[in-house]
Structures are given as C-alpha cells and as structure tokens.
Amino acid sequence: MKALQYVEIGQPPRIMEVEKPTPGPGEVLLKVTAAGACHSDEFIMSLPEDQYVYGLPLTLGHEGAGIVDEVGPGVTSVQVGDSVAVYGPWGCGVCPACARGEENYCHVAAERGIVPPGLGAPGAMAEYMLVDNQRHLVPLGDLDPVENVALTDAGLTPYHAIKPSLPALIPGSIAVVIGAGGLGHVGIQILRALSPATVVALDVADDKLELAKDVGAQHAFTSDESAIEKVRALNGGRGATVVFDFVGVEPTTALAAKMTHIDSEIVIVGVGAGTVPVGFFSLPWETQVRAPYWGSRSELFEVLDLARSGHIHVETERFSLDDAPTAYERMHAGTLRGRAVIVP
Ligand code: NAD
Ligand code: ZN
C-alpha cells in the first residue's frame, strides 16, 4: 500500500510503498478515509537529527479517520464497515490519568514507548492504518470523515485548552486567540459556542484575519505590539481575560504577557520556543499560565458532538495521497485556509 513517509532528516516527506498491516489481538485495521496535516508534523520534520525522536521512516498523520476493515481477536466494540475517528494521544489505558480518559497525560507512556500514530507509530497518511486498541476509536456516525477528521487534534486540542478557562470567560470578558490557522480557527468557534466572551483574533496574515472573522471572531488585528492597545480599547483599558496562543513563539508569548490584567490566564498551545516568565514583578497578580497537550478521550466525544450540533466546523482543503507532499509545501508557505486533509 502507499504511505506518506518522512524518510530522511531535513528532506520533504515522500510517497512510499509499504506493507499493508494485519491486526493482531485487540487491534483494528482501518481503511483510511481522511488524514489531517498538522503544523506539529512540520515542526518535527524541522528538528535536527539529535533532537528527532520519532523514528524513521515515519508514516505521517496523527489526525485520522477510517472505515473498519478488519478486526483482531478480542475486538468487540467496533464492526467491519463502521466509520470511526482515531483518538491520537495513545496511553497505557489503565494508569490513573488513562482511567480518567486523559491518555494524553498517561503516566507511563514515555517509559513504555507508547507513542501516537503519526508521531512514532505509523500514522493515517496511508491507504490503511493499524489502531492499537478499540478504545482509541470514536464513532463518526453521520459526520463526514473528510470535513471532521481534523477535529481529532485541531478541534480536540483547542477544546481541551479552552474548557478549564470557561469559568473566567464571563460576560464582558475578552478571549484573545493568537494564530488563526488549523487549531486557531476551530478555537474561535469553540469560544463563540461555549462562552459569552468577546473573541479577538491576532495573526500576521491578512487572509487568516479574514478567516477568523468568517468563523466568528468579533475583532481581528495584526499580531504585533499595536494589538495591545487595540485589545485594551475594547474594555476601557483593562485587557485580555484569557489569551490562547496557538503559535507559541517568543514574539507571541511576549505579546500575550503584555495584554493581560490582574487574574488573567495565558494558555500556550503552539509548539514554539516562547516562554512567559512568572513572578511577582513579571505578570499582573494572580495571572495563571498553562501549556496543555492534546485532549482526553471523553473530550473528543464532546468535540464531535459540537460539530454534530452545527456549532463548529473545519475549513478544509483536500489533497490526494499522491499530492500530500504539496499540502506540507502549502503549510510551509502559509497559504492553507484552515486544515489540509489528505484523502487516500
Ligand atoms: P497552522 O500552520 O495551521 O496555523 C498557524 C497560524 O499562526 C497561521 O494562521 C499563521 O499565519 C499564524 N502565525 C504564524 N506566526 C505568527 C505570529 N508570529 N503571530 C501571530 N500569528 C502567527 O498551525 P496549526 O496546525 O494550527 O498548529 C498551531 C500550533 O499548535 C503549532 O505550533 C503546532 O505544533 C501546535 N500544536 C500543539 C498541540 C498541543 O497539544 N499543544 C497540538 C497540535 C498542534
Ligand atoms: Zn497536531
């Protein structure tokens, strides 16, 4: 079968011929219907050899959906023909975090070498994909796999980032979203669906500011120092209640720190080298800073229900598997609108 693989450090991913997997006990084989391309893929492919820990060759794709093609012995919760989405942050399934469905924070995944598909294990950018356990599948039902596959990360990650901040996002509050790309444009919709906060998007690209407004941001400003006063002007000089940084580089984390007020929250989701110093003299009092990772199994059900009820959708651009390398070229050039989805 064909698969998009990262084969050589520093080189673009390539279409390769690989063996079609066979499901062992407890495993499920999917015929892939859709696979999303995330900026994290570009991040890992930009790492130098001494920092790259994901194995080579690596079949990409940590956002996956498929039709159950074959089940291994012991699989009872899905049947051949079911349309499913893949929960990506695989854990051990039995530690205290996994027992809460928070496999993204599994206590033993690192020491046992349990890795997500597309980020260590073979991912979804292939004709078929092996899923290690039936609990990592969520029924899609009537949801279109191509339109919704990105919710497994570009929906789940902002949802998990936003949910703990909802008590702070009261009427009159301001939620700032930095980076209106794949994750950010879904984050904006989640904020609009779940809170009465005024949602302000910041980005460096004009077309992304347009996208942000199209999906519900009440304001969209260029992401630079001038945004600080523009955000403060919205509530009499006070500033942002919560800043969600979907870029996470030094200029954006610094911007986030400068637009908060007493009792604010800064949530760093983007995988960059940006930091926010915390101390009595560095941030307004009581400001909290978090850096969340992906989301829990139960939250993926909630995100799919938000899509089912029409509250959120993903702007998608489709690419064939053969054309998948182009999706990453477009991502690198910053010309994608929303999410690139590979349709094998
Ligand atoms: P994307 O490429 O789709 O979107 C990035 C957006 O940020 C674009 O709209 C771009 O114009 C904008 N941008 C770039 N530099 C900017 C700057 N200096 N100021 C403001 N905006 C800027 O990326 P994505 O797939 O949405 O991923 C976003 C980030 O989230 C990446 O760093 C990715 O690795 C990370 N990520 C983190 C998690 C997690 O669990 N924490 C999960 C998935 C992705
Ligand atoms: Zn991702």
PDB file of N, CA and C in Angstrom, residues 116-176:
ATOM      1  N   PRO A 116       1.971   8.094  19.832  1.00  0.00           N
ATOM      2  CA  PRO A 116       0.794   8.308  18.991  1.00  0.00           C
ATOM      3  C   PRO A 116       1.052   7.909  17.537  1.00  0.00           C
ATOM      4  N   PRO A 117      -0.013   7.552  16.819  1.00  0.00           N
ATOM      5  CA  PRO A 117       0.132   7.321  15.379  1.00  0.00           C
ATOM      6  C   PRO A 117       0.574   8.615  14.708  1.00  0.00           C
ATOM      7  N   GLY A 118       1.503   8.511  13.779  1.00  0.00           N
ATOM      8  CA  GLY A 118       1.987   9.693  13.062  1.00  0.00           C
ATOM      9  C   GLY A 118       3.053  10.457  13.820  1.00  0.00           C
ATOM     10  N   LEU A 119       3.262  10.094  15.093  1.00  0.00           N
ATOM     11  CA  LEU A 119       4.274  10.752  15.925  1.00  0.00           C
ATOM     12  C   LEU A 119       5.116   9.668  16.609  1.00  0.00           C
ATOM     13  N   GLY A 120       5.369   8.610  15.860  1.00  0.00           N
ATOM     14  CA  GLY A 120       6.145   7.486  16.392  1.00  0.00           C
ATOM     15  C   GLY A 120       5.628   6.182  15.820  1.00  0.00           C
ATOM     16  N   ALA A 121       4.328   5.905  16.049  1.00  0.00           N
ATOM     17  CA  ALA A 121       3.685   4.748  15.422  1.00  0.00           C
ATOM     18  C   ALA A 121       3.251   5.150  14.000  1.00  0.00           C
ATOM     19  N   PRO A 122       3.074   4.165  13.093  1.00  0.00           N
ATOM     20  CA  PRO A 122       2.636   4.521  11.735  1.00  0.00           C
ATOM     21  C   PRO A 122       1.295   5.259  11.756  1.00  0.00           C
ATOM     22  N   GLY A 123       1.221   6.380  11.051  1.00  0.00           N
ATOM     23  CA  GLY A 123       0.052   7.250  11.104  1.00  0.00           C
ATOM     24  C   GLY A 123      -0.964   7.016  10.004  1.00  0.00           C
ATOM     25  N   ALA A 124      -1.834   8.019   9.831  1.00  0.00           N
ATOM     26  CA  ALA A 124      -3.026   7.872   8.990  1.00  0.00           C
ATOM     27  C   ALA A 124      -2.811   8.240   7.519  1.00  0.00           C
ATOM     28  N   MET A 125      -1.636   8.782   7.185  1.00  0.00           N
ATOM     29  CA  MET A 125      -1.436   9.178   5.786  1.00  0.00           C
ATOM     30  C   MET A 125      -0.975   7.978   4.967  1.00  0.00           C
ATOM     31  N   ALA A 126      -1.905   7.033   4.818  1.00  0.00           N
ATOM     32  CA  ALA A 126      -1.649   5.778   4.123  1.00  0.00           C
ATOM     33  C   ALA A 126      -2.999   5.210   3.710  1.00  0.00           C
ATOM     34  N   GLU A 127      -2.963   4.166   2.897  1.00  0.00           N
ATOM     35  CA  GLU A 127      -4.240   3.583   2.490  1.00  0.00           C
ATOM     36  C   GLU A 127      -4.910   2.858   3.656  1.00  0.00           C
ATOM     37  N   TYR A 128      -4.082   2.242   4.512  1.00  0.00           N
ATOM     38  CA  TYR A 128      -4.607   1.552   5.697  1.00  0.00           C
ATOM     39  C   TYR A 128      -3.819   1.987   6.920  1.00  0.00           C
ATOM     40  N   MET A 129      -4.476   1.861   8.089  1.00  0.00           N
ATOM     41  CA  MET A 129      -3.831   2.276   9.333  1.00  0.00           C
ATOM     42  C   MET A 129      -4.192   1.278  10.430  1.00  0.00           C
ATOM     43  N   LEU A 130      -3.189   0.913  11.215  1.00  0.00           N
ATOM     44  CA  LEU A 130      -3.418  -0.011  12.324  1.00  0.00           C
ATOM     45  C   LEU A 130      -3.657   0.799  13.606  1.00  0.00           C
ATOM     46  N   VAL A 131      -4.758   0.502  14.309  1.00  0.00           N
ATOM     47  CA  VAL A 131      -5.028   1.159  15.599  1.00  0.00           C
ATOM     48  C   VAL A 131      -4.833   0.124  16.696  1.00  0.00           C
ATOM     49  N   ASP A 132      -4.081   0.504  17.737  1.00  0.00           N
ATOM     50  CA  ASP A 132      -3.624  -0.492  18.722  1.00  0.00           C
ATOM     51  C   ASP A 132      -4.724  -1.023  19.620  1.00  0.00           C
ATOM     52  N   ASN A 133      -5.836  -0.272  19.764  1.00  0.00           N
ATOM     53  CA  ASN A 133      -6.875  -0.701  20.697  1.00  0.00           C
ATOM     54  C   ASN A 133      -8.212  -0.069  20.310  1.00  0.00           C
ATOM     55  N   GLN A 134      -9.289  -0.829  20.479  1.00  0.00           N
ATOM     56  CA  GLN A 134     -10.619  -0.326  20.113  1.00  0.00           C
ATOM     57  C   GLN A 134     -11.015   0.927  20.906  1.00  0.00           C
ATOM     58  N   ARG A 135     -10.428   1.118  22.100  1.00  0.00           N
ATOM     59  CA  ARG A 135     -10.824   2.310  22.877  1.00  0.00           C
ATOM     60  C   ARG A 135     -10.306   3.593  22.227  1.00  0.00           C
ATOM     61  N   HIS A 136      -9.393   3.462  21.278  1.00  0.00           N
ATOM     62  CA  HIS A 136      -8.888   4.647  20.582  1.00  0.00           C
ATOM     63  C   HIS A 136      -9.709   5.003  19.348  1.00  0.00           C
ATOM     64  N   LEU A 137     -10.907   4.431  19.250  1.00  0.00           N
ATOM     65  CA  LEU A 137     -11.798   4.747  18.133  1.00  0.00           C
ATOM     66  C   LEU A 137     -13.078   5.369  18.660  1.00  0.00           C
ATOM     67  N   VAL A 138     -13.518   6.414  17.999  1.00  0.00           N
ATOM     68  CA  VAL A 138     -14.770   7.078  18.367  1.00  0.00           C
ATOM     69  C   VAL A 138     -15.668   7.048  17.131  1.00  0.00           C
ATOM     70  N   PRO A 139     -16.928   6.597  17.293  1.00  0.00           N
ATOM     71  CA  PRO A 139     -17.799   6.523  16.120  1.00  0.00           C
ATOM     72  C   PRO A 139     -18.054   7.894  15.499  1.00  0.00           C
ATOM     73  N   LEU A 140     -17.966   7.950  14.171  1.00  0.00           N
ATOM     74  CA  LEU A 140     -18.267   9.213  13.481  1.00  0.00           C
ATOM     75  C   LEU A 140     -19.738   9.292  13.093  1.00  0.00           C
ATOM     76  N   GLY A 141     -20.372   8.140  12.930  1.00  0.00           N
ATOM     77  CA  GLY A 141     -21.782   8.148  12.530  1.00  0.00           C
ATOM     78  C   GLY A 141     -21.966   8.888  11.229  1.00  0.00           C
ATOM     79  N   ASP A 142     -22.871   9.869  11.245  1.00  0.00           N
ATOM     80  CA  ASP A 142     -23.186  10.613  10.021  1.00  0.00           C
ATOM     81  C   ASP A 142     -22.178  11.706   9.690  1.00  0.00           C
ATOM     82  N   LEU A 143     -21.239  11.978  10.587  1.00  0.00           N
ATOM     83  CA  LEU A 143     -20.281  13.064  10.317  1.00  0.00           C
ATOM     84  C   LEU A 143     -19.372  12.681   9.150  1.00  0.00           C
ATOM     85  N   ASP A 144     -19.217  13.598   8.203  1.00  0.00           N
ATOM     86  CA  ASP A 144     -18.352  13.357   7.055  1.00  0.00           C
ATOM     87  C   ASP A 144     -16.899  13.255   7.531  1.00  0.00           C
ATOM     88  N   PRO A 145     -16.191  12.162   7.211  1.00  0.00           N
ATOM     89  CA  PRO A 145     -14.814  11.999   7.735  1.00  0.00           C
ATOM     90  C   PRO A 145     -13.867  13.087   7.239  1.00  0.00           C
ATOM     91  N   VAL A 146     -13.997  13.507   5.996  1.00  0.00           N
ATOM     92  CA  VAL A 146     -13.047  14.496   5.461  1.00  0.00           C
ATOM     93  C   VAL A 146     -13.244  15.849   6.155  1.00  0.00           C
ATOM     94  N   GLU A 147     -14.483  16.241   6.321  1.00  0.00           N
ATOM     95  CA  GLU A 147     -14.781  17.537   6.937  1.00  0.00           C
ATOM     96  C   GLU A 147     -14.475  17.554   8.443  1.00  0.00           C
ATOM     97  N   ASN A 148     -14.419  16.372   9.060  1.00  0.00           N
ATOM     98  CA  ASN A 148     -14.329  16.336  10.522  1.00  0.00           C
ATOM     99  C   ASN A 148     -13.079  15.685  11.096  1.00  0.00           C
ATOM    100  N   VAL A 149     -12.253  15.063  10.248  1.00  0.00           N
ATOM    101  CA  VAL A 149     -11.087  14.346  10.775  1.00  0.00           C
ATOM    102  C   VAL A 149     -10.206  15.257  11.617  1.00  0.00           C
ATOM    103  N   ALA A 150     -10.070  16.520  11.220  1.00  0.00           N
ATOM    104  CA  ALA A 150      -9.155  17.425  11.933  1.00  0.00           C
ATOM    105  C   ALA A 150      -9.638  17.732  13.351  1.00  0.00           C
ATOM    106  N   LEU A 151     -10.894  17.425  13.629  1.00  0.00           N
ATOM    107  CA  LEU A 151     -11.378  17.658  14.996  1.00  0.00           C
ATOM    108  C   LEU A 151     -10.644  16.788  16.009  1.00  0.00           C
ATOM    109  N   THR A 152     -10.009  15.686  15.541  1.00  0.00           N
ATOM    110  CA  THR A 152      -9.290  14.807  16.467  1.00  0.00           C
ATOM    111  C   THR A 152      -8.058  15.484  17.070  1.00  0.00           C
ATOM    112  N   ASP A 153      -7.606  16.566  16.436  1.00  0.00           N
ATOM    113  CA  ASP A 153      -6.497  17.345  17.019  1.00  0.00           C
ATOM    114  C   ASP A 153      -6.806  18.846  16.925  1.00  0.00           C
ATOM    115  N   ALA A 154      -7.059  19.346  15.732  1.00  0.00           N
ATOM    116  CA  ALA A 154      -7.310  20.787  15.582  1.00  0.00           C
ATOM    117  C   ALA A 154      -8.608  21.213  16.272  1.00  0.00           C
ATOM    118  N   GLY A 155      -9.464  20.242  16.626  1.00  0.00           N
ATOM    119  CA  GLY A 155     -10.646  20.537  17.441  1.00  0.00           C
ATOM    120  C   GLY A 155     -10.394  20.181  18.901  1.00  0.00           C
ATOM    121  N   LEU A 156      -9.870  18.969  19.118  1.00  0.00           N
ATOM    122  CA  LEU A 156      -9.680  18.470  20.487  1.00  0.00           C
ATOM    123  C   LEU A 156      -8.686  19.319  21.281  1.00  0.00           C
ATOM    124  N   THR A 157      -7.593  19.725  20.650  1.00  0.00           N
ATOM    125  CA  THR A 157      -6.565  20.474  21.388  1.00  0.00           C
ATOM    126  C   THR A 157      -7.078  21.842  21.850  1.00  0.00           C
ATOM    127  N   PRO A 158      -7.691  22.662  20.966  1.00  0.00           N
ATOM    128  CA  PRO A 158      -8.244  23.925  21.489  1.00  0.00           C
ATOM    129  C   PRO A 158      -9.374  23.709  22.496  1.00  0.00           C
ATOM    130  N   TYR A 159     -10.181  22.655  22.312  1.00  0.00           N
ATOM    131  CA  TYR A 159     -11.271  22.384  23.260  1.00  0.00           C
ATOM    132  C   TYR A 159     -10.696  22.134  24.647  1.00  0.00           C
ATOM    133  N   HIS A 160      -9.656  21.279  24.704  1.00  0.00           N
ATOM    134  CA  HIS A 160      -9.002  20.949  25.979  1.00  0.00           C
ATOM    135  C   HIS A 160      -8.318  22.189  26.577  1.00  0.00           C
ATOM    136  N   ALA A 161      -7.842  23.076  25.714  1.00  0.00           N
ATOM    137  CA  ALA A 161      -7.185  24.297  26.190  1.00  0.00           C
ATOM    138  C   ALA A 161      -8.206  25.284  26.745  1.00  0.00           C
ATOM    139  N   ILE A 162      -9.369  25.351  26.111  1.00  0.00           N
ATOM    140  CA  ILE A 162     -10.375  26.361  26.447  1.00  0.00           C
ATOM    141  C   ILE A 162     -11.231  25.956  27.649  1.00  0.00           C
ATOM    142  N   LYS A 163     -11.586  24.671  27.735  1.00  0.00           N
ATOM    143  CA  LYS A 163     -12.562  24.227  28.745  1.00  0.00           C
ATOM    144  C   LYS A 163     -12.221  24.690  30.177  1.00  0.00           C
ATOM    145  N   PRO A 164     -10.973  24.523  30.643  1.00  0.00           N
ATOM    146  CA  PRO A 164     -10.684  24.967  32.020  1.00  0.00           C
ATOM    147  C   PRO A 164     -10.793  26.480  32.214  1.00  0.00           C
ATOM    148  N   SER A 165     -10.770  27.248  31.121  1.00  0.00           N
ATOM    149  CA  SER A 165     -10.845  28.712  31.239  1.00  0.00           C
ATOM    150  C   SER A 165     -12.277  29.237  31.179  1.00  0.00           C
ATOM    151  N   LEU A 166     -13.234  28.363  30.921  1.00  0.00           N
ATOM    152  CA  LEU A 166     -14.616  28.843  30.745  1.00  0.00           C
ATOM    153  C   LEU A 166     -15.151  29.615  31.949  1.00  0.00           C
ATOM    154  N   PRO A 167     -14.834  29.207  33.211  1.00  0.00           N
ATOM    155  CA  PRO A 167     -15.359  29.998  34.336  1.00  0.00           C
ATOM    156  C   PRO A 167     -14.893  31.460  34.310  1.00  0.00           C
ATOM    157  N   ALA A 168     -13.723  31.720  33.722  1.00  0.00           N
ATOM    158  CA  ALA A 168     -13.211  33.106  33.666  1.00  0.00           C
ATOM    159  C   ALA A 168     -13.858  33.894  32.520  1.00  0.00           C
ATOM    160  N   LEU A 169     -14.393  33.161  31.544  1.00  0.00           N
ATOM    161  CA  LEU A 169     -14.910  33.845  30.348  1.00  0.00           C
ATOM    162  C   LEU A 169     -16.375  34.229  30.533  1.00  0.00           C
ATOM    163  N   ILE A 170     -16.572  35.136  31.463  1.00  0.00           N
ATOM    164  CA  ILE A 170     -17.920  35.609  31.810  1.00  0.00           C
ATOM    165  C   ILE A 170     -18.333  36.726  30.848  1.00  0.00           C
ATOM    166  N   PRO A 171     -19.602  37.147  30.880  1.00  0.00           N
ATOM    167  CA  PRO A 171     -19.997  38.281  30.041  1.00  0.00           C
ATOM    168  C   PRO A 171     -19.095  39.490  30.297  1.00  0.00           C
ATOM    169  N   GLY A 172     -18.684  40.152  29.233  1.00  0.00           N
ATOM    170  CA  GLY A 172     -17.797  41.300  29.361  1.00  0.00           C
ATOM    171  C   GLY A 172     -16.326  40.936  29.257  1.00  0.00           C
ATOM    172  N   SER A 173     -16.025  39.648  29.302  1.00  0.00           N
ATOM    173  CA  SER A 173     -14.620  39.223  29.231  1.00  0.00           C
ATOM    174  C   SER A 173     -14.133  39.222  27.781  1.00  0.00           C
ATOM    175  N   ILE A 174     -12.794  39.151  27.646  1.00  0.00           N
ATOM    176  CA  ILE A 174     -12.183  39.120  26.313  1.00  0.00           C
ATOM    177  C   ILE A 174     -11.294  37.892  26.197  1.00  0.00           C
ATOM    178  N   ALA A 175     -11.548  37.103  25.150  1.00  0.00           N
ATOM    179  CA  ALA A 175     -10.678  35.959  24.845  1.00  0.00           C
ATOM    180  C   ALA A 175      -9.890  36.302  23.593  1.00  0.00           C
ATOM    181  N   VAL A 176      -8.565  36.238  23.704  1.00  0.00           N
ATOM    182  CA  VAL A 176      -7.706  36.521  22.552  1.00  0.00           C
ATOM    183  C   VAL A 176      -7.162  35.205  22.008  1.00  0.00           C
TER     184      VAL A 176
END
